[in-house]
Coordinates of C-alpha atoms in Angstrom, one line a residue:
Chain A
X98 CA 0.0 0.0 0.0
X99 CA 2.3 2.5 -1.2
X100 CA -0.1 5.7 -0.9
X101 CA -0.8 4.9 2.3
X102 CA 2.9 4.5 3.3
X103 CA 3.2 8.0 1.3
X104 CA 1.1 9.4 3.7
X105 CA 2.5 8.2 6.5
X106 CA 5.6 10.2 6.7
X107 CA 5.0 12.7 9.7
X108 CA 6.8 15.9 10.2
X109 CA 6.7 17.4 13.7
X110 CA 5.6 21.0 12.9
X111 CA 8.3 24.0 14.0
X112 CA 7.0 24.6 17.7
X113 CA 6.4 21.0 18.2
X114 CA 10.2 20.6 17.9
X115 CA 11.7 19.4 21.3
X116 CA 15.8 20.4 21.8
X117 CA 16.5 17.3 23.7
X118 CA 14.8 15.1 20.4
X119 CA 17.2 17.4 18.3
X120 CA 20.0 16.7 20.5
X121 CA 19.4 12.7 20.6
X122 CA 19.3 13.0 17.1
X123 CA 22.7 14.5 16.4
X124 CA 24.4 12.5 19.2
X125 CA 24.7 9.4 17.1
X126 CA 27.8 10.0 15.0
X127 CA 25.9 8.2 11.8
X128 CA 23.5 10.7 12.0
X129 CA 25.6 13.9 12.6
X130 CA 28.0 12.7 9.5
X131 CA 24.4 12.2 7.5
X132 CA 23.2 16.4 8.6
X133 CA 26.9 17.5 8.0
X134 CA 26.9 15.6 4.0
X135 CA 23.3 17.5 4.2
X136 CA 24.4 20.7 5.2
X137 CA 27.3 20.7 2.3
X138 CA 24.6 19.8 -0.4
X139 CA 24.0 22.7 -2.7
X140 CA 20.6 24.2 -2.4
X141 CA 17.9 22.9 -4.4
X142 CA 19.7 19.2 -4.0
X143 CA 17.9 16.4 -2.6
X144 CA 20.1 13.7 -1.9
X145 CA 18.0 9.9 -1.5
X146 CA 19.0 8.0 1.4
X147 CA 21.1 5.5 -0.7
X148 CA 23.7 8.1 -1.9
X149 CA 25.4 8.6 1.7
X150 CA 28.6 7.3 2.8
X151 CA 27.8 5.4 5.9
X152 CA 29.8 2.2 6.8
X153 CA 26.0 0.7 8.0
X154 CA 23.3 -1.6 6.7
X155 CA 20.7 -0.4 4.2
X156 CA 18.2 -1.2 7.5
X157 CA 20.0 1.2 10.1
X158 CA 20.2 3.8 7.5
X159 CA 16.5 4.1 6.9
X160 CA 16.2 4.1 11.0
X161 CA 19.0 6.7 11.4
X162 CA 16.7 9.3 9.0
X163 CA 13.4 8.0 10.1
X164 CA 15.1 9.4 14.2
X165 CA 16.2 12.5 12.2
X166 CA 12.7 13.3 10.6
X167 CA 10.8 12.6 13.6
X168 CA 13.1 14.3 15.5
X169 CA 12.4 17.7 13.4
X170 CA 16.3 17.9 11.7
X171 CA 15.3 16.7 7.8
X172 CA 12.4 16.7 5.7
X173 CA 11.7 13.5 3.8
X174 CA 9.7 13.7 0.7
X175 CA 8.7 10.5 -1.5
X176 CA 10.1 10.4 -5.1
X177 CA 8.8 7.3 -6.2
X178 CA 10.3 4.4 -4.3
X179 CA 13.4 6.8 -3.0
X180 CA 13.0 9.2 -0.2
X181 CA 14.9 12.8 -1.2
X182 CA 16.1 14.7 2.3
X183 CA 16.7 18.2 3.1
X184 CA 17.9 19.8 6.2
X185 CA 15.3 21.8 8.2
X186 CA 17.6 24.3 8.4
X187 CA 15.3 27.7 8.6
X188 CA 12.7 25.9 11.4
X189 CA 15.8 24.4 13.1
X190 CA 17.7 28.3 13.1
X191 CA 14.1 29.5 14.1
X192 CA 13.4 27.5 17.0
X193 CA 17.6 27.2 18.1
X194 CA 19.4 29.7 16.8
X195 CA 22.9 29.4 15.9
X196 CA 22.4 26.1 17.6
X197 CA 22.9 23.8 14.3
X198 CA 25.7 25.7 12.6
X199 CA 28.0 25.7 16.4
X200 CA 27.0 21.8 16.7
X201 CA 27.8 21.2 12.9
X202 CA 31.0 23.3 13.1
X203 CA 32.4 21.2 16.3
X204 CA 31.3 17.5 13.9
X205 CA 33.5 19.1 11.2
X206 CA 36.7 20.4 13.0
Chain B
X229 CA 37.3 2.0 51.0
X230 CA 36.1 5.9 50.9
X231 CA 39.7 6.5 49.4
X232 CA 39.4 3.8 46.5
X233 CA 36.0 5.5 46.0
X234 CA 37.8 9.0 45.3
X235 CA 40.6 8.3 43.2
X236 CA 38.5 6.5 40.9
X237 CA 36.3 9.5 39.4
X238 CA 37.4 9.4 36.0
X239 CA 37.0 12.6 33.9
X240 CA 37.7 12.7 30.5
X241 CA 41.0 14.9 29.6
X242 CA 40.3 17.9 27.4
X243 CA 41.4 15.9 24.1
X244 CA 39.2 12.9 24.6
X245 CA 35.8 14.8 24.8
X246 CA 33.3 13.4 22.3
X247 CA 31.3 15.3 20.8
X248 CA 28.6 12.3 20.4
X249 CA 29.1 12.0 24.1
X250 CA 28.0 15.6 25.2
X251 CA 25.3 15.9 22.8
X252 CA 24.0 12.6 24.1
X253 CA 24.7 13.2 28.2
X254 CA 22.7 16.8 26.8
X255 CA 19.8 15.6 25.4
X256 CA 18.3 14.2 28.2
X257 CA 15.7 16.8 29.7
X258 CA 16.8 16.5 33.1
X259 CA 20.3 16.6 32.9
X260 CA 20.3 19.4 30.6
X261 CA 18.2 21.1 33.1
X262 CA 21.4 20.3 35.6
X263 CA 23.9 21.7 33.0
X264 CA 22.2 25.1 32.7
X265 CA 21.8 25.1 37.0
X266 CA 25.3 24.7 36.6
X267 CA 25.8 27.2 34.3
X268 CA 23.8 29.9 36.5
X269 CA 25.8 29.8 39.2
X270 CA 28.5 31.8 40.5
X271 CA 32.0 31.8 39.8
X272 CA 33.7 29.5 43.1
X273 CA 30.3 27.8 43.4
X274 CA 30.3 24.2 43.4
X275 CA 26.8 22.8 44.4
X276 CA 26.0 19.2 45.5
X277 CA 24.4 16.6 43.5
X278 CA 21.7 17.0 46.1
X279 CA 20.9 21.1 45.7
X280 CA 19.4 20.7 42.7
X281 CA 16.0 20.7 42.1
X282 CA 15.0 17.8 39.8
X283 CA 11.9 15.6 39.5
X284 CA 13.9 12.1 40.2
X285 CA 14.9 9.6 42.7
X286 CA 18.5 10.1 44.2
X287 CA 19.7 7.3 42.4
X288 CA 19.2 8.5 38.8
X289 CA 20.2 12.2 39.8
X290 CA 23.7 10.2 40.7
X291 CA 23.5 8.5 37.1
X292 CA 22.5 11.7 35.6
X293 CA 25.6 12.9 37.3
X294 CA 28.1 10.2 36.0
X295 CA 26.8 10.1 32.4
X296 CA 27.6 14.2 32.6
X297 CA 30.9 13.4 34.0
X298 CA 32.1 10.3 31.7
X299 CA 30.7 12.6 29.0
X300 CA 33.1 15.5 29.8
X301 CA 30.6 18.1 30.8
X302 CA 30.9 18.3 34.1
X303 CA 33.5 17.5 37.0
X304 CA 32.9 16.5 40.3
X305 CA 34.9 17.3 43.3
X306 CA 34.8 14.9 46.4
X307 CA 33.8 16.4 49.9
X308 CA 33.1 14.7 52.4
X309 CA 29.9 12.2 51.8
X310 CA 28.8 14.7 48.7
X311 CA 30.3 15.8 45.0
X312 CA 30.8 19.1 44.2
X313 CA 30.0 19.8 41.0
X314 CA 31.7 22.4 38.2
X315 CA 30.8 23.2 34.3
X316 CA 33.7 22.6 32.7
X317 CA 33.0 25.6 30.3
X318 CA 36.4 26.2 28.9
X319 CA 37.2 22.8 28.3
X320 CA 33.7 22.3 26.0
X321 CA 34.8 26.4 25.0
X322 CA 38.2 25.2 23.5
X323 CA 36.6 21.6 22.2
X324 CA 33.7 23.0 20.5
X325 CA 33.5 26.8 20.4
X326 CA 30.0 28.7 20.7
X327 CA 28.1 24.6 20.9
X328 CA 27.4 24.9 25.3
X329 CA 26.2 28.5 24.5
X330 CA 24.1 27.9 21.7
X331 CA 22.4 25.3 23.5
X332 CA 21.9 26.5 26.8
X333 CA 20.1 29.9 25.0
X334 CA 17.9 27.2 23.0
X335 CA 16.9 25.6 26.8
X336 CA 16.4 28.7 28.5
X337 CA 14.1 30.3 25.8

């Protein structure tokens, strides 16, 4: 039932984002090197979840983004069978500012 | 064996403080609620595990404690029967610059 899985993909809305589901999110060092290759992408870019460099199974990828949606940090949008993902960055810099670019900056120095 | 008991609190040295680790030993509601007690309080101050006010048994205020220690966050000081606890700003300062800020203004607002 793909339109229903289609459906399915939830979004927290800005306010409903909680800092300590943002934290968990980047404290996993999959997931912080999966925002960081999002953060480089150049606008308009979409990457799909199978074009990261991550030494993990296809399985724990798909659970790394799904903690990473629902935590608020990317947006997920169906293309087909892929999923393309882009960084919340604007509702992320709303809700914590300067918060994202310090934590990303610490991942990459 | 009090003595044992004190020379085994293990803190992190500056160089070995993960970033996975602090955003994890942060994103836990509570002890990020200990972090920015910390962070309020005045220079030479070093409060006890037990002068904070937190909604949880002793015993997982003491693990909140440790995983804030291991992580690199905090460090504690024995006295007596109690743990005096500091921020250890300028080490997270020099790791990561700006990150404890950024996300202390995110808890606070």
């Amino acid at each position: 039932m793909p339109t229903e899985a289609i459906e399915k993909i939830h979004h927290p809305p800005r306010d409903e984002i909680e800092l300590s589901a943002v934290l968990h999110a980047l404290s996993d060092p999959v997931r912080l090197k999966i925002v960081s290759a999002l953060a480089a992408v150049e606008a308009g870019q979409e990457p799909t979840c199978g074009s990261f460099d991550v030494p993990v199974t296809k399985a724990t990828c798909t659970h790394h983004f799904k903690v990473l949606r629902e935590a608020g940090v990317i947006h997920q949008r169906q293309d087909g069978t892929a999923r393309r993902n882009t960084l919340r960055t604007d509702d992320l810099e709303t809700r914590f500012p300067g918060m994202l670019a310090t934590i990303l900056e610490a991942a990459n120095s």
